Structures are given as structure tokens and as C-alpha cells.
Amino acid sequence: MRIDFQASRRSTVGAEWELALVDRRSGELRSVAEELLAAVRPERAAEHPRIKQELLLNTIEVVSGVCRTVGEVKHDLSEALDEVHRVADPLGVELFSAGSHPFSSWYRQKVTDKERYAKLIDRTQWWGRQMLIYGVHVHVGLDHRDKVLPVLDGLLRYAPHLQALSASSPYWSGEDTGYASNRALMFQQLPTAGLPFQFREWAELEGYVEDMFTTGVIDHFSEIRWDIRPAPHFGTIEMRVCDGLPTLQEVGAISALTQCLVDDFSARLDKGETLPVLPPWHVQENKWRAARYGLDAIVILDAAGRERLVTEDLAELLDRLEPVAKRLDCARELRDVENILRVGASYQRQRAVAKQYNGSLKAVVAALVTEMRDGVPHA
């Protein structure tokens, strides 16, 4: 099977941001996506160009265009968010984004009436119906197919850093799971989800995809739901590691970090460098550590097994990427990663709110809604 990669202008960037719809009074999820999408859909258009349908009727997704800078990404997302708020406000519906809803029950949620979603639920059953989770996906353009797999492997070294920064799903069905990102471990239960295979040649990826088609595992490339994956039709590498991020500032920070990493890898490949690769068993362990411990995770750095606290490694990484960020005009957004380290990742902020309000998860949802409105995380 031949898979053509539609090369993009190097390091263009875009983001997809999944948002939960909740009742203003109760904080419970509300299945009103169809009503909202109909209200924002332009006349005679099949759908809104920036506001999209998702698996569950309690969810919508706002997307940016193909952008040169992260600032442009944030502008696109902010405009779409404002448009959704204008139609949601009169309905008593609020928006938030986190890896999961702190207390709504998965079995009460309605699935969008669409063939591909019905097929997914029919195949995956109990696990598929439990996908009450939300994420942020960041696309970065690559100018040559031969860079795709080395960049993917290079990003796996920093997947736990991105997961720890974005971790926002400590609660599930009203209980504290003990994890920073319960979503990370929930989502990988779906077929073809989880960590990607580490292929060395494009032909190996083509062979894998052909096998998946031949055996009926997938009908379309997009059904490969890896944490990091190529998006051949866009000409991008797609970072899908992150939990839902509560604020536009955090989306910008994660987008900048991802864009800078990919651009740095791309430049190093242009110079003939070989990017370091972690063994799959280290990659797997790092994912679990970041999901469990978040910003307190000690991550494995290399094949020799050297380890370091993820926040210490992030501090050094931000300094190293600063010249890249200046070149890409995202230095301010990259430094917003430091703000996450200062005020805490969302899982930490959620637990602090619950502690302040005697364990009230309704208060946690209210805090997430407020952060969404304000656009910045609250200490």
C-alpha cells in the first residue's frame, strides 16, 4: 500500500481543542452539541469551518487554520470560542476543557448519530462507551516525508513532558484516581490507540497500514489513533498526547513547545544529524510515570537509563529551544510553559480547589469554567 505524504511548508502549526458542554447550575455534562453546531453553522454550509462535531453530544471541537505562528493559532481558537459562547450563553451552557469530567457518569452520555461513531462503539463496546475524555491535538508541518519517522521517534523522548504539563484528568466518576492523567491510560484501551510503533522506514509504516486494512482493523488511516502520528493528507506530524487544556494560554504554550521541538528536529535532520531514540520499553515506562505522577515524574532520558525530574529537564529544554522560538515568533508562548510550572498543571489546580471546598467536585468544574472564560490558569 502506497501512502503519499503531502509535504507542508516547514513548521506551520495548527491545533484542535476539544471542549465539554456543561450545565451552568449543576456542572453536569449536557448533550446539546447538535443544537450549538446548528446555531453556528453558516447558511448553506455543511458545517462551521472552525467548530466541529465530536464522538459525544456533550462535546465540540474548535480548530485553527494552518498557521505560521502560534499567535495566529490562538487568534483562530479565540474567535471560534467567542462564537460558541454567544450561542451557549442563552442556553445556560458553559464550556471547559480537561482530560475528563470530574463527576459526570459515562453511561449517561449520548453518542453522536454518525456511522463512523456507531461503528466504533459497536466494535469497542464497554471501553468505547467509556471514552468520556477530552484532548488537544497539535499539528506541525514537515517539508519532506523522510523526516516524519525520525521526528516521531524524537518526539517520543518528550511525550512525558507534554503529558505531564497538560495532565488534567485526576478524577473519574467522582473519585480521585491517584493519577495526574487518567485519560492517558483510558484512551489507550481503544484498538490502534496508545503509543506508536517505532518504524525505521516509510515502507514499514505502509506495510503496517496495509495489514490493518487487510485484516479489517481500520477502514481509514485516521482510525490509527496513536499518541503521536503522521497525518499524511495534511503533511504534518500530529501530537495527540495531551489532556484537554483548560485555558487558551496553556494551548498556546503546548503548541509552541511542540512546534519548537519539531522545527529543531527538522533543522538537525537537514544538517545530517541522527536524532536520539529511546527504546520502546523506556517510552512505555515514561508514559506511565507521567500519567501517574505528572510534574513529579522522574523520566528516563536515554537508552543508558539516565533519569531526571521532568520539571528539571523542562527548564533546560526551554532554555535550549529559546533561539528556535524566537525564529518561529513564539518566544512568549514558549515561556508560558514556565507559567504552568509556576501555578501548577491542571490536575494540581483541580485537587487544590477540591481541598479548598471540602472535596466539592462541582467547585472543580466551576473553576475549570472560570479558567476557560478568563483564558489563563489560576494559581
mmCIF file of C-alpha atoms in Angstrom:
data_model
loop_
_atom_site.group_PDB
_atom_site.id
_atom_site.type_symbol
_atom_site.label_atom_id
_atom_site.label_comp_id
_atom_site.label_asym_id
_atom_site.label_seq_id
_atom_site.Cartn_x
_atom_site.Cartn_y
_atom_site.Cartn_z
ATOM 1 C CA MET A 1 0.000 0.000 0.000
ATOM 2 C CA ARG A 2 1.394 3.372 -1.036
ATOM 3 C CA ILE A 3 0.882 6.259 1.420
ATOM 4 C CA ASP A 4 1.639 9.652 -0.087
ATOM 5 C CA PHE A 5 2.788 12.343 2.312
ATOM 6 C CA GLN A 6 1.658 15.795 1.179
ATOM 7 C CA ALA A 7 4.678 17.797 2.298
ATOM 8 C CA SER A 8 3.882 21.109 4.011
ATOM 9 C CA ARG A 9 5.725 24.347 4.499
ATOM 10 C CA ARG A 10 8.157 23.609 7.303
ATOM 11 C CA SER A 11 6.852 24.119 10.856
ATOM 12 C CA THR A 12 3.441 25.530 10.027
ATOM 13 C CA VAL A 13 1.218 24.883 13.025
ATOM 14 C CA GLY A 14 -2.418 24.197 13.877
ATOM 15 C CA ALA A 15 -4.394 22.980 16.881
ATOM 16 C CA GLU A 16 -7.613 21.106 17.674
ATOM 17 C CA TRP A 17 -9.193 21.761 21.092
ATOM 18 C CA GLU A 18 -11.952 19.510 22.469
ATOM 19 C CA LEU A 19 -14.453 21.264 24.738
ATOM 20 C CA ALA A 20 -17.017 19.851 27.166
ATOM 21 C CA LEU A 21 -20.536 21.328 27.383
ATOM 22 C CA VAL A 22 -21.851 21.622 30.928
ATOM 23 C CA ASP A 23 -24.917 22.954 32.669
ATOM 24 C CA ARG A 24 -24.252 26.332 34.296
ATOM 25 C CA ARG A 25 -26.023 25.415 37.549
ATOM 26 C CA SER A 26 -25.268 21.744 38.124
ATOM 27 C CA GLY A 27 -21.929 21.378 36.351
ATOM 28 C CA GLU A 28 -23.203 18.161 34.754
ATOM 29 C CA LEU A 29 -22.495 17.451 31.110
ATOM 30 C CA ARG A 30 -25.222 18.411 28.649
ATOM 31 C CA SER A 31 -25.760 16.716 25.287
ATOM 32 C CA VAL A 32 -26.522 19.861 23.275
ATOM 33 C CA ALA A 33 -23.739 19.765 20.663
ATOM 34 C CA GLU A 34 -26.150 19.398 17.747
ATOM 35 C CA GLU A 35 -28.089 22.481 18.817
ATOM 36 C CA LEU A 36 -24.922 24.538 19.198
ATOM 37 C CA LEU A 37 -23.453 23.355 15.907
ATOM 38 C CA ALA A 38 -26.682 24.170 14.065
ATOM 39 C CA ALA A 39 -26.685 27.663 15.583
ATOM 40 C CA VAL A 40 -23.125 28.480 14.494
ATOM 41 C CA ARG A 41 -23.235 26.797 11.072
ATOM 42 C CA PRO A 42 -23.047 29.373 8.246
ATOM 43 C CA GLU A 43 -26.005 29.494 5.885
ATOM 44 C CA ARG A 44 -25.862 26.863 3.125
ATOM 45 C CA ALA A 45 -22.698 25.327 4.636
ATOM 46 C CA ALA A 46 -22.406 21.697 5.730
ATOM 47 C CA GLU A 47 -20.534 22.711 8.888
ATOM 48 C CA HIS A 48 -18.694 25.563 10.533
ATOM 49 C CA PRO A 49 -15.068 25.774 9.321
ATOM 50 C CA ARG A 50 -13.692 26.155 12.876
ATOM 51 C CA ILE A 51 -16.298 24.456 15.118
ATOM 52 C CA LYS A 52 -16.695 20.705 14.694
ATOM 53 C CA GLN A 53 -18.682 17.658 15.778
ATOM 54 C CA GLU A 54 -17.211 15.008 18.074
ATOM 55 C CA LEU A 55 -17.972 11.467 19.297
ATOM 56 C CA LEU A 56 -20.235 12.516 22.163
ATOM 57 C CA LEU A 57 -23.071 15.024 22.097
ATOM 58 C CA ASN A 58 -21.596 16.711 25.181
ATOM 59 C CA THR A 59 -18.509 17.695 23.169
ATOM 60 C CA ILE A 60 -17.495 20.053 20.404
ATOM 61 C CA GLU A 61 -14.098 20.800 18.942
ATOM 62 C CA VAL A 62 -12.678 24.150 17.884
ATOM 63 C CA VAL A 63 -9.844 24.129 15.362
ATOM 64 C CA SER A 64 -7.401 26.643 13.968
ATOM 65 C CA GLY A 65 -6.387 27.073 10.384
ATOM 66 C CA VAL A 66 -2.939 26.275 9.026
ATOM 67 C CA CYS A 67 -0.922 28.987 10.733
ATOM 68 C CA ARG A 68 2.574 30.392 10.545
ATOM 69 C CA THR A 69 2.745 31.274 14.244
ATOM 70 C CA VAL A 70 1.224 30.080 17.495
ATOM 71 C CA GLY A 71 -0.160 33.593 17.943
ATOM 72 C CA GLU A 72 -2.270 33.025 14.840
ATOM 73 C CA VAL A 73 -3.431 29.676 16.238
ATOM 74 C CA LYS A 74 -4.567 31.357 19.446
ATOM 75 C CA HIS A 75 -6.385 34.049 17.473
ATOM 76 C CA ASP A 76 -8.308 31.447 15.443
ATOM 77 C CA LEU A 77 -9.251 29.456 18.536
ATOM 78 C CA SER A 78 -10.267 32.569 20.476
ATOM 79 C CA GLU A 79 -12.586 33.717 17.698
ATOM 80 C CA ALA A 80 -14.217 30.273 17.500
ATOM 81 C CA LEU A 81 -14.563 30.145 21.282
ATOM 82 C CA ASP A 82 -16.262 33.537 21.347
ATOM 83 C CA GLU A 83 -18.696 32.379 18.692
ATOM 84 C CA VAL A 84 -19.596 29.279 20.697
ATOM 85 C CA HIS A 85 -20.078 31.318 23.873
ATOM 86 C CA ARG A 86 -22.512 33.615 22.081
ATOM 87 C CA VAL A 87 -24.879 30.734 21.337
ATOM 88 C CA ALA A 88 -24.164 28.734 24.513
ATOM 89 C CA ASP A 89 -24.772 31.550 26.992
ATOM 90 C CA PRO A 90 -28.533 31.884 26.348
ATOM 91 C CA LEU A 91 -28.888 28.102 26.796
ATOM 92 C CA GLY A 92 -27.278 28.151 30.234
ATOM 93 C CA VAL A 93 -24.368 26.106 28.875
ATOM 94 C CA GLU A 94 -20.750 26.640 29.885
ATOM 95 C CA LEU A 95 -17.550 25.288 28.336
ATOM 96 C CA PHE A 96 -14.455 23.741 29.829
ATOM 97 C CA SER A 97 -11.609 21.547 28.722
ATOM 98 C CA ALA A 98 -9.891 18.926 30.859
ATOM 99 C CA GLY A 99 -8.858 15.331 30.281
ATOM 100 C CA SER A 100 -12.129 14.129 31.823
ATOM 101 C CA HIS A 101 -15.216 15.451 33.588
ATOM 102 C CA PRO A 102 -14.700 15.161 37.360
ATOM 103 C CA PHE A 103 -18.031 13.532 38.201
ATOM 104 C CA SER A 104 -20.477 13.015 35.288
ATOM 105 C CA SER A 105 -21.234 9.355 34.567
ATOM 106 C CA TRP A 106 -20.017 7.930 31.280
ATOM 107 C CA TYR A 107 -23.029 5.628 30.849
ATOM 108 C CA ARG A 108 -25.444 8.575 30.713
ATOM 109 C CA GLN A 109 -23.752 10.249 27.758
ATOM 110 C CA LYS A 110 -25.207 10.196 24.241
ATOM 111 C CA VAL A 111 -23.185 9.321 21.148
ATOM 112 C CA THR A 112 -23.382 11.481 18.032
ATOM 113 C CA ASP A 113 -25.566 9.846 15.380
ATOM 114 C CA LYS A 114 -22.946 9.200 12.735
ATOM 115 C CA GLU A 115 -21.930 5.951 11.052
ATOM 116 C CA ARG A 116 -18.244 6.050 11.988
ATOM 117 C CA TYR A 117 -19.064 6.678 15.654
ATOM 118 C CA ALA A 118 -21.669 3.900 15.705
ATOM 119 C CA LYS A 119 -19.096 1.537 14.211
ATOM 120 C CA LEU A 120 -16.520 2.486 16.838
ATOM 121 C CA ILE A 121 -18.943 1.882 19.715
ATOM 122 C CA ASP A 122 -20.208 -1.371 18.199
ATOM 123 C CA ARG A 123 -16.671 -2.712 17.985
ATOM 124 C CA THR A 124 -15.237 -1.415 21.240
ATOM 125 C CA GLN A 125 -18.337 -1.827 23.450
ATOM 126 C CA TRP A 126 -17.692 -1.111 27.163
ATOM 127 C CA TRP A 127 -14.338 0.574 26.596
ATOM 128 C CA GLY A 128 -15.628 2.667 23.718
ATOM 129 C CA ARG A 129 -18.642 3.868 25.699
ATOM 130 C CA GLN A 130 -16.299 4.981 28.481
ATOM 131 C CA MET A 131 -14.406 7.435 26.285
ATOM 132 C CA LEU A 132 -15.614 10.422 28.300
ATOM 133 C CA ILE A 133 -12.309 12.148 27.676
ATOM 134 C CA TYR A 134 -11.033 15.311 26.040
ATOM 135 C CA GLY A 135 -7.728 16.239 24.448
ATOM 136 C CA VAL A 136 -5.720 18.784 22.497
ATOM 137 C CA HIS A 137 -4.010 17.865 19.230
ATOM 138 C CA VAL A 138 -1.204 19.950 17.691
ATOM 139 C CA HIS A 139 -0.156 19.603 14.036
ATOM 140 C CA VAL A 140 3.246 20.788 12.795
ATOM 141 C CA GLY A 141 4.173 20.812 9.109
ATOM 142 C CA LEU A 142 7.073 18.816 7.713
ATOM 143 C CA ASP A 143 8.670 19.611 4.365
ATOM 144 C CA HIS A 144 9.793 16.068 3.484
ATOM 145 C CA ARG A 145 8.408 12.604 4.044
ATOM 146 C CA ASP A 146 11.791 11.245 5.110
ATOM 147 C CA LYS A 147 11.670 13.425 8.227
ATOM 148 C CA VAL A 148 8.376 12.025 9.506
ATOM 149 C CA LEU A 149 9.503 8.874 11.284
ATOM 150 C CA PRO A 150 12.706 10.323 12.811
ATOM 151 C CA VAL A 151 10.714 13.306 14.125
ATOM 152 C CA LEU A 152 8.049 10.985 15.535
ATOM 153 C CA ASP A 153 10.713 8.988 17.369
ATOM 154 C CA GLY A 154 12.334 12.194 18.601
ATOM 155 C CA LEU A 155 9.023 13.447 19.981
ATOM 156 C CA LEU A 156 8.554 10.228 21.946
ATOM 157 C CA ARG A 157 11.512 11.351 24.072
ATOM 158 C CA TYR A 158 9.438 14.403 25.105
ATOM 159 C CA ALA A 159 5.961 12.862 25.186
ATOM 160 C CA PRO A 160 6.040 12.528 29.014
ATOM 161 C CA HIS A 161 6.965 16.209 29.322
ATOM 162 C CA LEU A 162 3.929 17.237 27.262
ATOM 163 C CA GLN A 163 1.703 14.772 29.083
ATOM 164 C CA ALA A 164 2.807 15.998 32.497
ATOM 165 C CA LEU A 165 2.315 19.663 31.576
ATOM 166 C CA SER A 166 -1.185 19.015 30.229
ATOM 167 C CA ALA A 167 -2.331 16.424 32.784
ATOM 168 C CA SER A 168 -5.873 17.379 33.787
ATOM 169 C CA SER A 169 -7.809 14.185 34.497
ATOM 170 C CA PRO A 170 -7.249 13.211 38.142
ATOM 171 C CA TYR A 171 -10.958 12.455 38.700
ATOM 172 C CA TRP A 172 -13.185 9.785 37.179
ATOM 173 C CA SER A 173 -16.874 9.326 38.022
ATOM 174 C CA GLY A 174 -16.496 11.344 41.215
ATOM 175 C CA GLU A 175 -13.366 9.615 42.524
ATOM 176 C CA ASP A 176 -9.752 10.712 42.706
ATOM 177 C CA THR A 177 -7.905 8.095 40.648
ATOM 178 C CA GLY A 178 -4.496 8.894 42.129
ATOM 179 C CA TYR A 179 -3.299 9.670 38.589
ATOM 180 C CA ALA A 180 -2.445 13.040 37.089
ATOM 181 C CA SER A 181 -3.783 11.874 33.710
ATOM 182 C CA ASN A 182 -6.298 9.078 33.919
ATOM 183 C CA ARG A 183 -7.223 9.908 30.309
ATOM 184 C CA ALA A 184 -3.818 8.737 29.065
ATOM 185 C CA LEU A 185 -4.464 5.211 30.273
ATOM 186 C CA MET A 186 -8.171 5.198 29.368
ATOM 187 C CA PHE A 187 -7.650 6.218 25.760
ATOM 188 C CA GLN A 188 -5.051 3.546 25.025
ATOM 189 C CA GLN A 189 -7.694 0.844 25.572
ATOM 190 C CA LEU A 190 -9.096 1.558 22.098
ATOM 191 C CA PRO A 191 -7.762 -0.531 19.202
ATOM 192 C CA THR A 192 -4.852 1.218 17.439
ATOM 193 C CA ALA A 193 -4.634 3.852 20.210
ATOM 194 C CA GLY A 194 -1.713 4.384 22.573
ATOM 195 C CA LEU A 195 1.973 4.663 21.775
ATOM 196 C CA PRO A 196 3.045 4.397 18.127
ATOM 197 C CA PHE A 197 5.297 1.707 16.750
ATOM 198 C CA GLN A 198 8.808 2.919 16.006
ATOM 199 C CA PHE A 199 9.340 2.199 12.324
ATOM 200 C CA ARG A 200 12.688 2.879 10.689
ATOM 201 C CA GLU A 201 11.498 3.086 7.064
ATOM 202 C CA TRP A 202 8.376 4.563 5.457
ATOM 203 C CA ALA A 203 7.793 1.211 3.734
ATOM 204 C CA GLU A 204 7.381 -0.406 7.172
ATOM 205 C CA LEU A 205 4.604 2.051 8.006
ATOM 206 C CA GLU A 206 2.963 1.336 4.655
ATOM 207 C CA GLY A 207 3.171 -2.394 5.365
ATOM 208 C CA TYR A 208 1.589 -1.923 8.793
ATOM 209 C CA VAL A 209 -1.280 0.130 7.374
ATOM 210 C CA GLU A 210 -1.845 -2.435 4.615
ATOM 211 C CA ASP A 211 -2.045 -5.181 7.239
ATOM 212 C CA MET A 212 -4.577 -3.142 9.222
ATOM 213 C CA PHE A 213 -6.751 -2.723 6.118
ATOM 214 C CA THR A 214 -6.392 -6.361 5.041
ATOM 215 C CA THR A 215 -7.440 -7.695 8.437
ATOM 216 C CA GLY A 216 -10.307 -5.212 8.788
ATOM 217 C CA VAL A 217 -8.872 -3.378 11.789
ATOM 218 C CA ILE A 218 -9.262 0.014 10.092
ATOM 219 C CA ASP A 219 -11.051 1.444 7.055
ATOM 220 C CA HIS A 220 -9.206 4.762 7.014
ATOM 221 C CA PHE A 221 -5.753 5.973 8.084
ATOM 222 C CA SER A 222 -7.341 8.347 10.616
ATOM 223 C CA GLU A 223 -8.508 5.323 12.625
ATOM 224 C CA ILE A 224 -4.891 4.881 13.723
ATOM 225 C CA ARG A 225 -5.206 6.798 16.987
ATOM 226 C CA TRP A 226 -1.617 6.841 18.210
ATOM 227 C CA ASP A 227 -0.425 9.383 20.791
ATOM 228 C CA ILE A 228 1.799 10.784 18.033
ATOM 229 C CA ARG A 229 1.061 10.003 14.420
ATOM 230 C CA PRO A 230 1.778 11.163 10.877
ATOM 231 C CA ALA A 231 -1.079 12.965 9.142
ATOM 232 C CA PRO A 232 -0.130 12.293 5.507
ATOM 233 C CA HIS A 233 -3.076 14.180 3.967
ATOM 234 C CA PHE A 234 -2.097 17.347 5.884
ATOM 235 C CA GLY A 235 1.662 16.912 5.596
ATOM 236 C CA THR A 236 2.091 17.122 9.362
ATOM 237 C CA ILE A 237 3.163 15.269 12.444
ATOM 238 C CA GLU A 238 0.281 15.253 14.928
ATOM 239 C CA MET A 239 0.923 15.409 18.669
ATOM 240 C CA ARG A 240 -2.081 13.809 20.427
ATOM 241 C CA VAL A 241 -0.522 13.130 23.839
ATOM 242 C CA CYS A 242 -2.123 15.992 25.725
ATOM 243 C CA ASP A 243 -5.147 16.017 28.006
ATOM 244 C CA GLY A 244 -7.694 18.744 27.417
ATOM 245 C CA LEU A 245 -6.203 22.088 28.409
ATOM 246 C CA PRO A 246 -8.407 24.469 30.410
ATOM 247 C CA THR A 247 -7.067 27.767 29.033
ATOM 248 C CA LEU A 248 -6.056 29.361 25.757
ATOM 249 C CA GLN A 249 -2.734 30.331 27.310
ATOM 250 C CA GLU A 250 -1.946 26.670 28.009
ATOM 251 C CA VAL A 251 -2.983 25.627 24.494
ATOM 252 C CA GLY A 252 -0.573 28.258 23.184
ATOM 253 C CA ALA A 253 2.217 27.052 25.462
ATOM 254 C CA ILE A 254 1.857 23.405 24.450
ATOM 255 C CA SER A 255 1.551 24.368 20.772
ATOM 256 C CA ALA A 256 4.741 26.441 20.991
ATOM 257 C CA LEU A 257 6.676 23.663 22.714
ATOM 258 C CA THR A 258 5.528 21.159 20.088
ATOM 259 C CA GLN A 259 6.292 23.487 17.167
ATOM 260 C CA CYS A 260 9.752 24.269 18.532
ATOM 261 C CA LEU A 261 10.619 20.623 19.095
ATOM 262 C CA VAL A 262 9.557 19.637 15.579
ATOM 263 C CA ASP A 263 11.384 22.572 13.985
ATOM 264 C CA ASP A 264 14.522 21.800 15.973
ATOM 265 C CA PHE A 265 14.408 18.160 14.884
ATOM 266 C CA SER A 266 13.796 19.214 11.282
ATOM 267 C CA ALA A 267 16.819 21.533 11.304
ATOM 268 C CA ARG A 268 19.027 18.862 12.840
ATOM 269 C CA LEU A 269 17.967 16.369 10.187
ATOM 270 C CA ASP A 270 18.778 18.932 7.494
ATOM 271 C CA LYS A 271 22.304 19.059 8.947
ATOM 272 C CA GLY A 272 22.620 15.288 8.637
ATOM 273 C CA GLU A 273 22.261 14.519 12.341
ATOM 274 C CA THR A 274 20.746 11.298 13.649
ATOM 275 C CA LEU A 275 18.137 12.019 16.302
ATOM 276 C CA PRO A 276 18.410 10.046 19.563
ATOM 277 C CA VAL A 277 15.814 7.303 20.023
ATOM 278 C CA LEU A 278 14.509 5.824 23.267
ATOM 279 C CA PRO A 279 13.905 2.067 23.430
ATOM 280 C CA PRO A 280 10.179 1.241 23.313
ATOM 281 C CA TRP A 281 10.213 -0.104 26.876
ATOM 282 C CA HIS A 282 11.557 3.229 28.174
ATOM 283 C CA VAL A 283 8.926 5.107 26.147
ATOM 284 C CA GLN A 284 6.205 2.944 27.678
ATOM 285 C CA GLU A 285 7.500 3.425 31.214
ATOM 286 C CA ASN A 286 7.774 7.194 30.737
ATOM 287 C CA LYS A 287 4.158 7.373 29.620
ATOM 288 C CA TRP A 288 3.003 5.573 32.763
ATOM 289 C CA ARG A 289 5.154 7.735 35.032
ATOM 290 C CA ALA A 290 3.839 10.976 33.514
ATOM 291 C CA ALA A 291 0.247 9.721 33.743
ATOM 292 C CA ARG A 292 0.688 8.675 37.355
ATOM 293 C CA TYR A 293 2.881 11.435 38.783
ATOM 294 C CA GLY A 294 2.502 14.358 36.363
ATOM 295 C CA LEU A 295 5.053 17.085 37.060
ATOM 296 C CA ASP A 296 6.550 14.978 39.867
ATOM 297 C CA ALA A 297 7.514 12.242 37.396
ATOM 298 C CA ILE A 298 11.124 11.135 37.089
ATOM 299 C CA VAL A 299 11.596 10.376 33.394
ATOM 300 C CA ILE A 300 14.087 8.164 31.611
ATOM 301 C CA LEU A 301 16.292 10.298 29.354
ATOM 302 C CA ASP A 302 18.179 7.855 27.139
ATOM 303 C CA ALA A 303 18.948 4.254 26.278
ATOM 304 C CA ALA A 304 21.549 4.178 29.062
ATOM 305 C CA GLY A 305 18.745 4.609 31.597
ATOM 306 C CA ARG A 306 19.728 8.031 32.955
ATOM 307 C CA GLU A 307 16.810 9.671 34.806
ATOM 308 C CA ARG A 308 15.774 13.175 35.797
ATOM 309 C CA LEU A 309 12.823 15.009 37.318
ATOM 310 C CA VAL A 310 10.652 16.109 34.406
ATOM 311 C CA THR A 311 10.471 19.731 35.591
ATOM 312 C CA GLU A 312 14.264 19.975 35.700
ATOM 313 C CA ASP A 313 14.521 18.587 32.197
ATOM 314 C CA LEU A 314 11.830 21.003 31.022
ATOM 315 C CA ALA A 315 13.706 24.011 32.408
ATOM 316 C CA GLU A 316 16.820 23.058 30.455
ATOM 317 C CA LEU A 317 14.748 22.268 27.348
ATOM 318 C CA LEU A 318 13.075 25.696 27.377
ATOM 319 C CA ASP A 319 16.454 27.424 27.501
ATOM 320 C CA ARG A 320 17.752 25.298 24.628
ATOM 321 C CA LEU A 321 14.696 25.976 22.470
ATOM 322 C CA GLU A 322 14.643 29.748 23.064
ATOM 323 C CA PRO A 323 16.516 30.592 19.809
ATOM 324 C CA VAL A 324 14.135 28.312 17.907
ATOM 325 C CA ALA A 325 11.141 30.054 19.486
ATOM 326 C CA LYS A 326 12.487 33.475 18.513
ATOM 327 C CA ARG A 327 12.884 32.317 14.921
ATOM 328 C CA LEU A 328 9.319 30.968 14.918
ATOM 329 C CA ASP A 329 7.935 34.082 16.646
ATOM 330 C CA CYS A 330 6.578 32.100 19.601
ATOM 331 C CA ALA A 331 9.045 33.023 22.370
ATOM 332 C CA ARG A 332 6.305 34.456 24.587
ATOM 333 C CA GLU A 333 4.106 31.376 24.179
ATOM 334 C CA LEU A 334 7.026 29.035 24.864
ATOM 335 C CA ARG A 335 7.767 30.905 28.103
ATOM 336 C CA ASP A 336 4.128 30.364 29.104
ATOM 337 C CA VAL A 337 5.253 26.793 29.808
ATOM 338 C CA GLU A 338 7.043 28.298 32.800
ATOM 339 C CA ASN A 339 3.729 29.680 33.997
ATOM 340 C CA ILE A 340 2.296 26.152 34.075
ATOM 341 C CA LEU A 341 5.257 25.092 36.194
ATOM 342 C CA ARG A 342 4.717 28.086 38.475
ATOM 343 C CA VAL A 343 0.933 27.839 39.067
ATOM 344 C CA GLY A 344 0.726 24.071 38.646
ATOM 345 C CA ALA A 345 -0.697 21.811 35.963
ATOM 346 C CA SER A 346 -4.477 21.481 35.838
ATOM 347 C CA TYR A 347 -4.551 18.225 37.819
ATOM 348 C CA GLN A 348 -2.791 20.041 40.665
ATOM 349 C CA ARG A 349 -5.081 23.064 40.456
ATOM 350 C CA GLN A 350 -8.179 20.843 40.436
ATOM 351 C CA ARG A 351 -7.079 18.989 43.553
ATOM 352 C CA ALA A 352 -6.318 22.296 45.283
ATOM 353 C CA VAL A 353 -9.855 23.544 44.552
ATOM 354 C CA ALA A 354 -11.391 20.291 45.815
ATOM 355 C CA LYS A 355 -9.365 20.572 49.027
ATOM 356 C CA GLN A 356 -10.388 24.205 49.496
ATOM 357 C CA TYR A 357 -14.082 23.361 49.072
ATOM 358 C CA ASN A 358 -14.227 20.221 51.226
ATOM 359 C CA GLY A 359 -13.985 17.795 48.335
ATOM 360 C CA SER A 360 -16.588 19.501 46.116
ATOM 361 C CA LEU A 361 -16.111 18.413 42.510
ATOM 362 C CA LYS A 362 -18.849 20.817 41.471
ATOM 363 C CA ALA A 363 -16.457 23.545 42.635
ATOM 364 C CA VAL A 364 -13.751 21.969 40.473
ATOM 365 C CA VAL A 365 -15.977 22.210 37.378
ATOM 366 C CA ALA A 366 -16.817 25.822 38.252
ATOM 367 C CA ALA A 367 -13.104 26.616 38.500
ATOM 368 C CA LEU A 368 -12.446 24.992 35.105
ATOM 369 C CA VAL A 369 -15.278 27.023 33.560
ATOM 370 C CA THR A 370 -13.843 30.233 35.032
ATOM 371 C CA GLU A 371 -10.369 29.449 33.714
ATOM 372 C CA MET A 372 -11.836 28.861 30.247
ATOM 373 C CA ARG A 373 -13.590 32.234 30.385
ATOM 374 C CA ASP A 374 -10.510 34.083 31.639
ATOM 375 C CA GLY A 375 -8.095 32.350 29.274
ATOM 376 C CA VAL A 376 -5.353 31.896 31.866
ATOM 377 C CA PRO A 377 -4.766 29.331 34.630
ATOM 378 C CA HIS A 378 -5.483 30.334 38.222
ATOM 379 C CA ALA A 379 -2.976 29.587 40.940
#
